[in-house]
Short mmCIF file of C-alpha atoms and ligand atoms in Angstrom, two decimals:
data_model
loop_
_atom_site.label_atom_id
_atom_site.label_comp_id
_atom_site.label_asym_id
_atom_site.label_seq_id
_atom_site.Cartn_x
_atom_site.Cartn_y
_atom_site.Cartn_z
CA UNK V 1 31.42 15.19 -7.45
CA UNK V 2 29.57 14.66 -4.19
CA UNK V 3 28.46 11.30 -4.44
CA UNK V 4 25.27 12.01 -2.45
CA UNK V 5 24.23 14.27 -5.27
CA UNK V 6 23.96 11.53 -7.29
CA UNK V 7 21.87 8.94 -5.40
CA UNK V 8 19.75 11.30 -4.42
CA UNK V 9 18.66 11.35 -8.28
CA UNK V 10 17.95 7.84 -8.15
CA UNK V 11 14.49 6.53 -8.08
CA UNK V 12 12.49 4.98 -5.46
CA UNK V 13 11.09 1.65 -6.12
CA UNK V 14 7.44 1.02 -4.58
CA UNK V 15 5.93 -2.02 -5.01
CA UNK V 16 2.76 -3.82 -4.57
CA UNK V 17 1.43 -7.81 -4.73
CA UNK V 18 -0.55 -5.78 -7.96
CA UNK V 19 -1.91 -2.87 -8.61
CA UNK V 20 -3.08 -1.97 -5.33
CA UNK V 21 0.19 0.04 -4.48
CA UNK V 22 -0.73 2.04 -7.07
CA UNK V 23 -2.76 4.08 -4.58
CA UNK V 24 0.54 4.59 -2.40
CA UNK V 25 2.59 6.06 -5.38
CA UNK V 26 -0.23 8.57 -6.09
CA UNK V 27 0.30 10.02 -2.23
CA UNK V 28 4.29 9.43 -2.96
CA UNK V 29 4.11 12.03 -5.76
CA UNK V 30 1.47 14.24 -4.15
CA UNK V 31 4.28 15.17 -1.39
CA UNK V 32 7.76 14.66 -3.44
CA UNK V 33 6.75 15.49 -7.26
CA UNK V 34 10.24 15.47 -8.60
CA UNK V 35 11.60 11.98 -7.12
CA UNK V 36 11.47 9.73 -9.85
CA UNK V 37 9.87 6.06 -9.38
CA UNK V 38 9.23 2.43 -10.68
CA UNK V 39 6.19 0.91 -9.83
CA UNK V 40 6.51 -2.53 -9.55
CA UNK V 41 3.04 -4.61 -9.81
CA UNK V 42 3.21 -8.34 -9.05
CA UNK V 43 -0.16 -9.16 -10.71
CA UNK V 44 1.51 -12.64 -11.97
CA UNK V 45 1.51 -13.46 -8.51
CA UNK V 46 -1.13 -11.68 -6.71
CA UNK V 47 -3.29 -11.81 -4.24
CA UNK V 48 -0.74 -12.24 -1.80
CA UNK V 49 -3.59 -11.76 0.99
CA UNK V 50 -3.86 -15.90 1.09
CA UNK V 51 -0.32 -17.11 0.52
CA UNK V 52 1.78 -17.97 3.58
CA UNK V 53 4.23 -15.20 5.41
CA UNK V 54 7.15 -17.53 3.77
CA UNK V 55 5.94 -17.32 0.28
CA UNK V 56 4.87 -13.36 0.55
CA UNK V 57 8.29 -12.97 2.09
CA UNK V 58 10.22 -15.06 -0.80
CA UNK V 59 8.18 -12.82 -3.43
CA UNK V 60 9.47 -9.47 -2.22
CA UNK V 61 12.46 -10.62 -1.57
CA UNK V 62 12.81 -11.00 -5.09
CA UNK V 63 11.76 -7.63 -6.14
CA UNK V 64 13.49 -6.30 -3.40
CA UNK V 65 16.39 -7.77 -5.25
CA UNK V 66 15.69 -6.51 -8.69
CA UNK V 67 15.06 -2.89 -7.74
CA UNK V 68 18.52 -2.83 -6.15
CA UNK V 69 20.50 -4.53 -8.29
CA UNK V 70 18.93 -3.67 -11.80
CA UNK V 71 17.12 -0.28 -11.11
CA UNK V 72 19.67 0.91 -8.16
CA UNK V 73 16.88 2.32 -6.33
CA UNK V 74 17.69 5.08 -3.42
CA UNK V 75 14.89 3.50 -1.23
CA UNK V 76 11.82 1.21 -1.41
CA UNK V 77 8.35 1.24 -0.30
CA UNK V 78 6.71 -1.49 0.09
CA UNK V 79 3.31 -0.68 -0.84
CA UNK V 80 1.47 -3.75 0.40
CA UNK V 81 0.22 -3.95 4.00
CA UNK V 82 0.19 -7.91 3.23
CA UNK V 83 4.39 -8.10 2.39
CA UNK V 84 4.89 -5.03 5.17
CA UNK V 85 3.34 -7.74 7.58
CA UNK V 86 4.86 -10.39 6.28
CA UNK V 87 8.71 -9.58 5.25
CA UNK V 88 9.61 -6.02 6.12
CA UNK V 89 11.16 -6.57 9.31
CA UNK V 90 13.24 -9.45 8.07
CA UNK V 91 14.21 -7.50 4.59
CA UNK V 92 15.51 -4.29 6.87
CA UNK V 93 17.86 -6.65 8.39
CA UNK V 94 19.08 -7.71 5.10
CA UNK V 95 20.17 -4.37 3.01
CA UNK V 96 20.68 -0.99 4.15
CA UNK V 97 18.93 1.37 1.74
CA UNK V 98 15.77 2.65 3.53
CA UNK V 99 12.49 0.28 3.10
CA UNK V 100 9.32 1.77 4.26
CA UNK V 101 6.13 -0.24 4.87
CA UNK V 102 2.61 0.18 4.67
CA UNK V 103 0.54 -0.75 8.25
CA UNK V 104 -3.48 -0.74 8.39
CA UNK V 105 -4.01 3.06 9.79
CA UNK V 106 -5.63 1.90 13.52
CA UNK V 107 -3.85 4.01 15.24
CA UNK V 108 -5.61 7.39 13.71
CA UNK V 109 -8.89 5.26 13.97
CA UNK V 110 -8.46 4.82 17.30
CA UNK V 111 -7.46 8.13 18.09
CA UNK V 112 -10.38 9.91 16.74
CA UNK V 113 -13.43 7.26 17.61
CA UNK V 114 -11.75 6.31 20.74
CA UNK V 115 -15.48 4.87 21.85
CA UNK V 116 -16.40 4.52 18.32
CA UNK V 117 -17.10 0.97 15.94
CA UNK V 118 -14.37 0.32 13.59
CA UNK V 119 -13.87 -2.54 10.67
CA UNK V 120 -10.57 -3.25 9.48
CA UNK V 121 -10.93 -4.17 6.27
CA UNK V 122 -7.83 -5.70 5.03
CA UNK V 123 -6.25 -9.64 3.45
CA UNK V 124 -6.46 -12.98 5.67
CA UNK V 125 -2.91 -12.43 5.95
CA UNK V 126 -2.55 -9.02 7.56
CA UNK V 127 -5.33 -9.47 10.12
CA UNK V 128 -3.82 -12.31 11.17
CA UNK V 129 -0.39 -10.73 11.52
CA UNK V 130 1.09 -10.04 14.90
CA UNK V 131 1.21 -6.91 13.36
CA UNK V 132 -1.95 -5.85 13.31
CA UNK V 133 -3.21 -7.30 17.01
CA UNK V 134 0.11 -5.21 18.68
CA UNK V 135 -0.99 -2.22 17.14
CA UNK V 136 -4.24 -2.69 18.48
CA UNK V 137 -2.86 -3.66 21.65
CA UNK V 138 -1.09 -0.74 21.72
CA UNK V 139 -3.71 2.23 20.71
CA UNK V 140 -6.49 0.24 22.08
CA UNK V 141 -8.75 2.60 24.20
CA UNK V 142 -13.03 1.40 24.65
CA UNK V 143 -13.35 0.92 20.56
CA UNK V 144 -14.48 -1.69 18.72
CA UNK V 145 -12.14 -3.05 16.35
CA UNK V 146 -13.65 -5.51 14.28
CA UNK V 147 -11.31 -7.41 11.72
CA UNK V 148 -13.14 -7.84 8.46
CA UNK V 149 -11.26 -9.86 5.64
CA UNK V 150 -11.60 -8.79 2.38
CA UNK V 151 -9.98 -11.18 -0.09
CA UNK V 152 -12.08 -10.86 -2.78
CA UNK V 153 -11.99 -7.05 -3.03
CA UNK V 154 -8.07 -7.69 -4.59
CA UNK V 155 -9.20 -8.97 -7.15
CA UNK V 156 -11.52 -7.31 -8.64
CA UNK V 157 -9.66 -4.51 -8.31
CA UNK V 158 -6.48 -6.37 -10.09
CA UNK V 159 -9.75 -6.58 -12.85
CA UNK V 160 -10.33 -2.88 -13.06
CA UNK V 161 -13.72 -3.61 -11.58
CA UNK V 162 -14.58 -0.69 -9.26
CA UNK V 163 -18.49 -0.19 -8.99
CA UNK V 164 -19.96 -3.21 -10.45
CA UNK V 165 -22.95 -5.10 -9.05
CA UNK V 166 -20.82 -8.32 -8.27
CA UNK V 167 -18.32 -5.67 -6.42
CA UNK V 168 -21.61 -4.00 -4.58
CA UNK V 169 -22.70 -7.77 -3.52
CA UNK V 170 -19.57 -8.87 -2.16
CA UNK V 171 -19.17 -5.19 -0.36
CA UNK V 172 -22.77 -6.44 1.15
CA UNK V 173 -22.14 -10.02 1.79
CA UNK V 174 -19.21 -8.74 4.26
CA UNK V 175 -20.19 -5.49 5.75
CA UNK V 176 -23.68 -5.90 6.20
CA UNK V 177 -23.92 -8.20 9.41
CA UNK V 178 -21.38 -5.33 10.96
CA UNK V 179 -23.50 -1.84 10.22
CA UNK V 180 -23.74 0.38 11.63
CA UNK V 181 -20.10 1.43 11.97
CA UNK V 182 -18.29 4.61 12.95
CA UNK V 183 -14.89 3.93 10.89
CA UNK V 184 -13.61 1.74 8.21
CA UNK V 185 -9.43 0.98 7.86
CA UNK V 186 -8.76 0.11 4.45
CA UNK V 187 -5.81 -1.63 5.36
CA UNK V 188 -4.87 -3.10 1.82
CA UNK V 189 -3.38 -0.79 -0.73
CA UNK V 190 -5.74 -2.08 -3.27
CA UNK V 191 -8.94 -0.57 -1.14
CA UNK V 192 -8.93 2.91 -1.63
CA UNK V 193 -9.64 2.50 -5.46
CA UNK V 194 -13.00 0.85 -3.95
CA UNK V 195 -13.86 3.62 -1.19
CA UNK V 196 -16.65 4.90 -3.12
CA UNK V 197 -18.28 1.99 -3.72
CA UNK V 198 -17.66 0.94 -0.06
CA UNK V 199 -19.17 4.41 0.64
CA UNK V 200 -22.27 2.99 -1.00
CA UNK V 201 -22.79 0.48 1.83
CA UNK V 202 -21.22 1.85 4.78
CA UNK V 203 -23.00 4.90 4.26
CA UNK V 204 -21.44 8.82 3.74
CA UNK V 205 -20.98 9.55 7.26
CA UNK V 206 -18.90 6.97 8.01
CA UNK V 207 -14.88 7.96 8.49
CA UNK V 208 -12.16 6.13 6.48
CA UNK V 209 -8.55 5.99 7.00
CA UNK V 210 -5.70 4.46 4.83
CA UNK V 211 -1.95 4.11 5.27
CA UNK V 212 -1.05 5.91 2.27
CA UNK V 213 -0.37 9.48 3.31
CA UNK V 214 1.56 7.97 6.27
CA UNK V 215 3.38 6.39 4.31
CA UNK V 216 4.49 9.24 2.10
CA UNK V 217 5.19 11.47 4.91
CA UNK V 218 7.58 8.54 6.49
CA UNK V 219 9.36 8.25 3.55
CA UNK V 220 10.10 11.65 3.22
CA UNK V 221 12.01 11.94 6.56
CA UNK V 222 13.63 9.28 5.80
CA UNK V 223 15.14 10.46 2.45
CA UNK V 224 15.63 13.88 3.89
CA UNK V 225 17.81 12.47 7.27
CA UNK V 226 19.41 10.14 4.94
CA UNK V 227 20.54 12.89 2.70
CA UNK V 228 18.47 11.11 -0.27
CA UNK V 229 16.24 13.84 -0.93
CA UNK V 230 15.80 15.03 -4.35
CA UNK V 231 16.16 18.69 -4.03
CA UNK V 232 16.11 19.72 -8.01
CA UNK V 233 12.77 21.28 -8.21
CA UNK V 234 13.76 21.78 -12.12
CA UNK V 235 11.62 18.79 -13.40
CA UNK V 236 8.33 16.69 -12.52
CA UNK V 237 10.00 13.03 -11.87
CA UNK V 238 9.19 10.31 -14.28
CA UNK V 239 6.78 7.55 -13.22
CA UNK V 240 7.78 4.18 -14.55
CA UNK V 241 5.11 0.89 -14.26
CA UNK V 242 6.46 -2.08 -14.53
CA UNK V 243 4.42 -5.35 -14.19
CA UNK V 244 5.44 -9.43 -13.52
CA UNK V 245 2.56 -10.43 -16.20
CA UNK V 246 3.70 -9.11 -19.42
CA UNK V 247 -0.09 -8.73 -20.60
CA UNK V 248 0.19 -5.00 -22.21
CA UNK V 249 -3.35 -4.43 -20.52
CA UNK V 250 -2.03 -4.22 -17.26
CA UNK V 251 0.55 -1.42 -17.50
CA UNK V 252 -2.70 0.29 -19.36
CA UNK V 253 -4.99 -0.29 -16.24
CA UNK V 254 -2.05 0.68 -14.19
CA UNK V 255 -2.01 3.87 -15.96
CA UNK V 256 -5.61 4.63 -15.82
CA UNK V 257 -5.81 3.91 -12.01
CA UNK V 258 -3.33 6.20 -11.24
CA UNK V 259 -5.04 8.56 -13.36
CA UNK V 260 -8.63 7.91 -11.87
CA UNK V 261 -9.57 11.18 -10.02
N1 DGL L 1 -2.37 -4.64 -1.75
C1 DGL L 1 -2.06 -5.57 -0.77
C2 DGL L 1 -2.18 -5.06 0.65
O1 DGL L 1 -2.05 -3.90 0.88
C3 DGL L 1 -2.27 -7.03 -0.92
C4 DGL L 1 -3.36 -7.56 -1.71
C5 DGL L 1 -3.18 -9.03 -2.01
O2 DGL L 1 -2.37 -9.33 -2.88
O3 DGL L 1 -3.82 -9.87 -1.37
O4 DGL L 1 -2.36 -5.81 1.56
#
């Protein structure tokens, strides 16, 4: 038997600090419906956002790790902008499956308010990655990129709390001295389940952009000039959650955010 038959049927392992990621493996499945996955949430661990690069980079290593050797996953995707900052470069080095990351989405900010306001809204620990200022660097035209740190938004997301009022007074106590803006990067995975309520503050004429789509479309070049590429179209691939606390409740919010319209 062709052997690259066979990994191709293997699953893709995306994980997240929590459930953040979540939003990542809904834009995975979008564009390749019949790769199978495992989710892997580290709520027992999260918010990565305010943990040092070494510590973020010792806690994916580990699931790196686990997804290989127990799940023999095909590829990962890191679904974290925090642990793509933080270890991705250093984990490609280290194994040879395909590892895709997830970076804050300035560069289509940039591109289409290239005079324009823009907040990144991401952790402590992304904005102050070298990361994120090179990519700025880089796409840079006569924007405004204002870095706006968010840790708080994690976790009440990590809660299930989308739209509450404590949500809607946080969204206030760190947007408001920066309105009115053009754009808004959600540049942590955990945002997007939030955009609405951001909405609220920002206002609805205000453009968003997230890493997730990116993301998905990355990952399927790279299965497809790897030769990884599930090409049965006979079945919808199964969707696995997996979690580091082993509180039942959060494979059940896990569920219901990736069911949340
Ligand atoms: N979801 C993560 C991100 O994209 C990290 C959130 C956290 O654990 O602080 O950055």
């Amino acid at each position: 038997m062709d052997s690259r038959l066979t990994i191709s049927n293997q699953p893709i392992g995306v994980f997240d600090s929590g459930l953040g990621g979540i939003s990542v493996l809904k834009e995975l499945h979008k564009l390749m419906p019949n790769e199978e996955y495992i989710f892997y949430g580290d709520s027992a661990n999260a918010p990565y956002g305010i943990k040092t690069a070494k510590q973020v980079y010792d806690l994916s290593k580990k699931i790196v790790e686990m997804f290989i050797n127990h799940y023999h996953v095909k590829a990962i995707v890191i679904a974290c902008n925090t642990a793509t900052s933080a270890a991705a470069s250093k984990l490609r080095q280290e194994y040879s499956i395909p590892i895709i990351g997830l970076e804050p989405a300035i560069k289509p900010a940039i591109e289409e308010n290239p005079n324009g306001k823009i907040l990144a809204m991401a952790t402590p620990l992304t904005l102050a990655g070298k990361k994120f200022d090179d990519a700025v660097r880089k796409y840079q035209t006569d924007s405004e990129i204002i870095k706006v740190p968010a840790p708080k938004l994690v976790e009440f997301v990590e809660k299930g709390e989308l739209d509450s009022k404590n949500v809607i007074n946080y969204l206030h106590e760190i947007l408001d001295n920066n309105l009115p803006t053009d754009a808004v990067v959600l540049g942590c995975t955990h945002f997007p389940f939030v955009k609405a309520t951001i909405k609220k503050v920002v206002g609805d004429n205000v453009k968003f952009y997230d890493g997730g789509q990116g993301a998905a479309k990355y990952l399927q070049q790279q299965l497809f000039s790897n030769n990884l590429l599930n090409t049965s179209n006979h079945h919808a691939g199964k969707i696995t959650f997996y979690n580091s606390n082993p509180d039942p409740s959060e494979i059940k919010l896990s569920k219901a955010l990736y069911n949340l319209k």
